[in-house]
Structure formats: structure tokens, C-alpha cells
Amino acid sequence: MSSSSTPPDAAAVLEQILLGGPAHYNRHQVADAAQVPLERAQRLWKAMGFADVGDDAEMFTDADIVALRVWDSLVRGQDIDSHEEITLARALAQAFARLAEWQVQLFRTFMDRDDDLVDGVRLVEELIPVVERLQSYVWRRQLTAAIGRAMMENGEELATREMVVGFADIVGFTSLTRRIGKAELAALLEDFETDAALAVTENHGRIVKNIGDEVLFVADDAADAAEIALRLTDPEREERGLPQLRIGMAYGNVLLRFGDVFGSVVNLAARLTSVARPGTVLIDREMATTLSDNDTYKLRPRRPIAVRGYPHMRSWVLRRNDSWQSLAD
């Protein structure tokens, strides 16, 4: 397919493939068929990031009716209140929206390889069920791991947990965007996210989310978090064409909600990242105390500084202990 844009007829065919059939219902008809009040259905669609449409616009399919019925059954069966319902809908939408953006690039790549538009659309149609099965597989594996972590809390409140929160931020990203093209920038971000994901998962951590030029990660063990940070600030990264990073980490009680993390520990980690020097790792007092007896690492205290929300913030530079490294070699 020579053009980078998809013709309207191809877009219509793909829409029917993805939505399970032609759109021939308006929002009133969908709400009535699902026996869900229209106002509630509209709140759900808005929370999920769907575009607002007029009363007469036929933008919905049979799949929308089925989905609304299933959703209503879940909410009623689990006695979920209206606030939690909207929060759950928004969390699901945010997670899948980023996945969808990546998949669009994947599908366009496959379609662009084929000069025949019909064959390109057919190829995407064949890929959809395959991708769905893979999504289900990855989701089940991730859910299994998450349940395992939750069950280790020994009956404590599952919404909170003591852990390390860290941010890895690309140094000089704003100026970098002015110097390189879009394709080069996209490749750099892809390499950054891939390398960060490997460093985190190989050291028993978890990526919470990617925020532009920054990765937010967590780890249950301070030593695991230290290994993640030192791996991501290794000087040899530059030889592999990877961007230089600065990292801030804090340890403490963190609120977990729909896969995201909240609380003062998260805020402190963000502040530490903002003042860390290029290629260095800054940690807070709690993490420094936890690592103080570990000979693998060397901690150097910095003078207290004032940042937003923390008028007297203490921090320590985290490095690998050279003498320990020599013995290990």
C-alpha cells in the first residue's frame, strides 16, 4: 500500500471487523436494549474515553449492547457503587488506550507491506483473534503474579504496601526533541522503554507506567531497586546508543490503586529525580537506612535542599561499592 493513509472504505471495513458488525444503533437504543439508564451509560462511555455523539447518530453495534449488559451484570453482582464503577471504567480505558495506539502502528506496518489494499485488510482481520489470544495470555500471567504479591501481605490491608518507588528520567529530553527527527525520537523512546523494562523485570521489579520520557517503577526489595537503578545508570549504556538517565527512589508505605501508585513516597521519588545529576541515582533516608548494612553499595549523603513540598529534603547518592566489585570480579 503506497499511501500512508487508509482510504475511507478500508477504514469502514476495519471498523466492522473490530466492532463485530455494522453500526446501526443510536445511544438511546443501546441503553434501552441493555436496560441501563442512558445517563449512566453516557457516564461510562465518557469515562472510557469514547467520543460523544448526537442522539440520532448510529455509532453502536450489537457488541455494544452485549458489553453494556455484561458490565451492568458485573457491577450489580459485585455491589460496586457508582463512583467505583466510573473509576474502574477509566482505569480499564487508560490501560487499553495505550495498547491500542501501539497496535495501530503494528497493523499499519503489516498493511504497508502489502500493495493490495484488500489483502492488507484481510491480513489485519486474521491478526485480530491472534492478538486477542495473546493479550489474554499476557493478562492472565500478569494477574497471576499480581495475586501472588497480594497474598504475601498476610492478611494486611491490600491497598497499601511497603515498597520502593523509582522514576527513571531521560536527561535533556526537551532539547533532544528539537535536535532530532520524529523517526529518530520514536526509536530512542522505544529503545529506552525496552531497556528499562528489561532492567526492572530482571531484578524483580514492576513497571507501573511510562510517562513520556520517564518510567515509573516499583520493587518490594530495596536491594532489587538498587540493582535496577544502577543497571539503568551504567555508563556503558551510551556505547549502546541508549540515552543517559537520572533516577530518584524512595522507600515506604505506598497506596496501590488499579495498578497505579500514590502517596508521599511517590512524590518524594519524583522530587529526588528532578534534582539528581545526569547518570546518578538519588535515594531517600528510608532507603538509605535499609541499604546501610549492605556492603554491595556505597551511599554518599548530600546537603539538604529545598524543593516543592519538601523544604529540607535529605538525599543520598547511590553507587556500587568499588571494593566489593573488585572482590566479585
C-alpha positions as CSV (number, residue, x, y, z in Angstrom):
1,M,0.0,0.0,0.0
2,S,1.8,3.1,-1.2
3,S,-0.1,5.7,0.7
4,S,0.5,6.2,4.4
5,S,-3.2,6.9,4.9
6,T,-6.0,4.4,4.8
7,P,-8.9,5.1,2.4
8,P,-12.4,5.6,3.9
9,D,-13.7,2.3,2.5
10,A,-10.9,0.4,4.1
11,A,-11.4,2.2,7.4
12,A,-15.1,1.2,7.3
13,V,-14.3,-2.4,6.7
14,L,-11.7,-2.4,9.5
15,E,-14.3,-0.7,11.8
16,Q,-16.8,-3.5,11.2
17,I,-14.1,-6.2,11.8
18,L,-13.1,-4.6,15.1
19,L,-16.6,-3.8,16.3
20,G,-18.2,-7.1,15.3
21,G,-20.5,-5.8,12.7
22,P,-22.1,-2.6,11.2
23,A,-23.1,0.2,13.4
24,H,-26.9,0.7,13.3
25,Y,-27.9,1.7,16.8
26,N,-28.0,5.1,18.4
27,R,-27.2,5.6,22.1
28,H,-30.8,5.6,23.2
29,Q,-31.4,2.2,21.5
30,V,-28.3,0.7,23.1
31,A,-29.2,1.9,26.6
32,D,-32.8,0.6,26.2
33,A,-31.7,-2.8,24.8
34,A,-29.2,-3.2,27.7
35,Q,-31.8,-2.0,30.2
36,V,-29.3,0.6,31.5
37,P,-30.3,4.2,32.2
38,L,-28.9,6.4,29.3
39,E,-27.3,8.9,31.8
40,R,-25.4,6.1,33.4
41,A,-24.3,4.6,30.0
42,Q,-23.1,8.0,28.9
43,R,-21.0,8.4,32.1
44,L,-19.4,5.1,31.4
45,W,-18.7,5.8,27.7
46,K,-17.2,9.2,28.7
47,A,-15.0,7.5,31.4
48,M,-13.8,5.1,28.8
49,G,-12.7,7.9,26.5
50,F,-15.3,7.3,23.8
51,A,-16.2,10.3,21.7
52,D,-19.6,12.0,22.4
53,V,-22.2,11.6,19.7
54,G,-25.6,13.0,18.9
55,D,-28.9,11.4,19.9
56,D,-29.6,10.1,16.3
57,A,-26.0,9.1,15.4
58,E,-25.9,5.4,14.6
59,M,-22.5,4.6,16.1
60,F,-23.2,1.4,18.0
61,T,-23.3,-2.3,17.2
62,D,-24.8,-5.4,18.8
63,A,-21.4,-5.8,20.6
64,D,-22.0,-2.5,22.5
65,I,-25.4,-3.8,23.8
66,V,-23.8,-7.1,24.9
67,A,-20.9,-5.3,26.6
68,L,-23.2,-2.9,28.4
69,R,-25.3,-5.8,29.7
70,V,-22.2,-7.7,30.9
71,W,-20.8,-4.6,32.6
72,D,-24.1,-3.9,34.3
73,S,-24.3,-7.6,35.5
74,L,-20.7,-7.3,36.9
75,V,-21.5,-4.0,38.8
76,R,-24.7,-5.4,40.2
77,G,-23.3,-8.8,41.1
78,Q,-20.3,-7.3,43.0
79,D,-22.3,-4.4,44.5
80,I,-19.9,-1.8,43.0
81,D,-21.1,1.8,43.8
82,S,-21.3,4.5,41.1
83,H,-18.1,6.1,42.0
84,E,-16.1,2.9,41.9
85,E,-17.8,2.0,38.6
86,I,-16.6,5.1,36.9
87,T,-13.1,4.7,38.4
88,L,-12.9,1.1,37.2
89,A,-14.1,2.1,33.7
90,R,-11.5,4.9,33.5
91,A,-8.7,2.6,34.7
92,L,-9.5,0.0,32.1
93,A,-9.7,2.6,29.3
94,Q,-6.4,4.2,30.1
95,A,-4.6,0.8,30.1
96,F,-6.1,-0.3,26.8
97,A,-5.8,3.1,25.1
98,R,-2.0,2.9,25.1
99,L,-2.1,-0.7,24.0
100,A,-4.4,0.3,21.1
101,E,-2.1,3.1,20.0
102,W,0.8,0.6,19.8
103,Q,-1.3,-1.9,17.9
104,V,-2.3,0.6,15.3
105,Q,1.4,1.0,14.4
106,L,1.7,-2.8,14.3
107,F,-1.3,-3.2,12.0
108,R,-0.2,-0.4,9.7
109,T,3.2,-2.0,9.4
110,F,1.6,-5.2,8.2
111,M,-0.7,-3.3,5.8
112,D,2.0,-1.2,4.3
113,R,3.9,-4.3,3.4
114,D,1.1,-5.3,1.0
115,D,0.4,-3.3,-2.1
116,D,-3.0,-4.8,-2.4
117,L,-5.4,-3.0,0.0
118,V,-7.9,-5.9,0.1
119,D,-5.1,-8.3,1.1
120,G,-3.8,-5.9,3.7
121,V,-7.2,-5.6,5.3
122,R,-7.6,-9.4,5.2
123,L,-4.3,-9.7,6.9
124,V,-5.4,-7.4,9.8
125,E,-8.6,-9.4,10.1
126,E,-6.6,-12.6,10.6
127,L,-4.3,-10.9,13.1
128,I,-7.1,-9.6,15.4
129,P,-8.1,-13.0,17.0
130,V,-4.4,-13.9,17.4
131,V,-3.6,-10.6,19.2
132,E,-6.7,-11.1,21.4
133,R,-5.5,-14.6,22.5
134,L,-2.0,-13.2,23.2
135,Q,-3.5,-10.3,25.2
136,S,-5.5,-12.8,27.3
137,Y,-2.4,-14.9,27.9
138,V,-0.2,-12.0,29.0
139,W,-3.0,-10.6,31.1
140,R,-3.5,-14.0,32.9
141,R,0.2,-14.3,33.6
142,Q,0.4,-10.7,35.0
143,L,-2.8,-11.3,37.0
144,T,-1.3,-14.4,38.5
145,A,1.8,-12.6,39.5
146,A,-0.2,-9.7,41.0
147,I,-2.4,-12.0,43.0
148,G,0.7,-13.8,44.3
149,R,2.2,-10.5,45.5
150,A,-1.1,-9.5,47.2
151,M,-1.4,-12.9,49.0
152,M,2.0,-12.3,50.5
153,E,0.6,-9.5,52.6
154,N,-0.5,-12.0,55.3
155,G,-4.0,-10.5,55.7
156,E,-2.8,-6.9,55.9
157,E,-4.6,-4.1,54.0
158,L,-4.1,-5.0,50.3
159,A,-4.5,-1.3,49.2
160,T,-1.1,-0.4,50.8
161,R,2.3,-1.9,50.8
162,E,5.9,-1.0,51.8
163,M,8.0,-0.8,48.6
164,V,10.5,1.3,46.7
165,V,9.1,3.7,44.1
166,G,11.5,4.9,41.5
167,F,11.5,7.3,38.5
168,A,14.0,7.0,35.6
169,D,14.1,10.2,33.5
170,I,15.9,10.9,30.2
171,V,18.4,13.6,30.6
172,G,17.9,16.7,28.4
173,F,14.9,15.2,26.6
174,T,13.3,18.6,25.8
175,S,16.4,19.9,24.0
176,L,16.8,16.5,22.4
177,T,13.3,16.7,20.7
178,R,14.5,19.9,19.0
179,R,17.6,18.3,17.5
180,I,16.4,15.0,16.1
181,G,13.6,14.0,13.8
182,K,10.3,12.2,14.7
183,A,11.5,8.8,13.5
184,E,14.8,9.0,15.5
185,L,12.9,10.2,18.5
186,A,10.4,7.3,18.3
187,A,13.3,4.8,18.0
188,L,15.1,6.4,21.0
189,L,11.9,6.2,23.2
190,E,11.3,2.6,22.1
191,D,14.9,1.6,23.0
192,F,14.6,3.4,26.3
193,E,11.3,1.7,27.3
194,T,12.6,-1.7,26.2
195,D,15.8,-1.4,28.1
196,A,14.0,-0.1,31.2
197,A,11.5,-2.9,31.1
198,L,14.3,-5.5,31.0
199,A,16.3,-3.9,33.8
200,V,13.2,-3.7,36.0
201,T,11.7,-7.2,35.4
202,E,15.1,-9.0,35.5
203,N,15.6,-7.5,39.0
204,H,12.1,-8.5,40.3
205,G,10.5,-5.1,39.9
206,R,7.5,-3.9,38.0
207,I,6.9,-1.1,35.5
208,V,3.9,0.9,36.7
209,K,3.7,3.2,33.6
210,N,5.7,5.1,31.0
211,I,5.2,8.9,31.2
212,G,6.7,10.3,28.0
213,D,10.4,10.5,28.7
214,E,10.1,8.9,32.1
215,V,9.4,5.4,33.6
216,L,7.8,4.8,36.9
217,F,8.7,1.5,38.5
218,V,8.4,-0.3,41.9
219,A,10.2,-3.0,43.7
220,D,9.4,-4.8,47.0
221,D,13.1,-5.1,48.0
222,A,15.5,-2.2,48.4
223,A,18.4,-4.2,47.0
224,D,16.4,-5.2,43.9
225,A,15.5,-1.5,43.4
226,A,19.2,-0.5,43.8
227,E,20.2,-3.1,41.1
228,I,17.5,-1.7,38.8
229,A,18.8,1.9,39.2
230,L,22.5,1.0,38.8
231,R,21.7,-1.0,35.7
232,L,19.9,2.0,34.2
233,T,22.7,4.4,35.0
234,D,25.6,2.2,33.9
235,P,28.0,4.3,31.8
236,E,28.2,1.5,29.2
237,R,24.6,2.4,28.1
238,E,25.8,5.2,26.0
239,E,28.0,2.8,24.0
240,R,24.8,1.0,23.0
241,G,23.2,4.3,21.9
242,L,20.9,4.5,24.9
243,P,20.0,7.9,26.5
244,Q,21.6,9.0,29.7
245,L,19.2,8.8,32.7
246,R,18.7,10.3,36.2
247,I,16.9,8.3,38.8
248,G,15.3,9.1,42.1
249,M,13.9,6.4,44.5
250,A,12.1,6.5,47.9
251,Y,11.0,3.7,50.2
252,G,7.9,3.5,52.4
253,N,4.2,2.8,52.5
254,V,2.5,3.2,49.1
255,L,-1.1,3.2,48.2
256,L,-1.9,0.8,45.3
257,R,-5.0,1.5,43.2
258,F,-5.8,-0.1,39.8
259,G,-2.2,-0.8,39.1
260,D,-1.0,2.7,39.9
261,V,0.8,4.0,43.0
262,F,0.1,7.0,45.1
263,G,1.2,8.8,48.2
264,S,4.1,10.8,49.7
265,V,6.7,8.2,48.8
266,V,5.8,8.6,45.1
267,N,6.0,12.4,45.4
268,L,9.4,12.2,47.2
269,A,10.8,9.9,44.5
270,A,9.7,12.4,41.8
271,R,11.4,15.3,43.7
272,L,14.6,13.3,44.1
273,T,14.6,12.5,40.3
274,S,14.2,16.2,39.5
275,V,17.4,17.2,41.4
276,A,19.5,14.1,40.5
277,R,22.5,14.8,38.3
278,P,22.8,13.1,34.9
279,G,23.8,9.4,35.3
280,T,23.3,9.3,39.0
281,V,20.8,7.8,41.5
282,L,19.4,9.6,44.5
283,I,17.6,7.8,47.3
284,D,15.7,9.0,50.4
285,R,16.5,8.5,54.1
286,E,14.4,5.3,54.4
287,M,16.0,3.5,51.5
288,A,19.5,4.7,52.7
289,T,18.8,3.2,56.1
290,T,17.6,-0.1,54.6
291,L,20.8,-0.4,52.4
292,S,23.3,0.9,55.1
293,D,24.4,-2.6,56.1
294,N,24.7,-3.9,52.6
295,D,28.4,-3.8,51.5
296,T,27.4,-4.1,47.9
297,Y,26.5,-0.4,47.8
298,K,28.2,2.9,48.7
299,L,26.0,5.8,50.0
300,R,27.1,9.4,50.0
301,P,24.9,11.9,51.8
302,R,24.1,15.3,50.1
303,R,23.4,18.6,51.7
304,P,19.7,19.2,52.4
305,I,17.9,21.2,49.7
306,A,14.5,22.9,49.4
307,V,12.1,21.6,46.7
308,R,8.4,22.0,46.2
309,G,6.7,20.3,49.1
310,Y,10.0,19.4,50.9
311,P,11.7,22.5,52.4
312,H,14.6,20.4,53.9
313,M,14.9,17.3,51.7
314,R,17.7,14.9,52.6
315,S,19.1,12.6,49.9
316,W,21.9,10.1,49.4
317,V,23.8,9.3,46.2
318,L,23.7,5.5,45.5
319,R,26.7,3.9,43.9
320,R,28.1,0.4,43.7
321,N,30.9,-0.3,46.2
322,D,34.1,-0.5,44.1
323,S,35.9,-2.6,46.7
324,W,33.0,-5.1,46.7
325,Q,33.0,-5.1,42.9
326,S,36.7,-5.9,42.8
327,L,36.3,-8.8,45.1
328,A,33.3,-10.0,43.0
329,D,35.5,-9.9,39.8
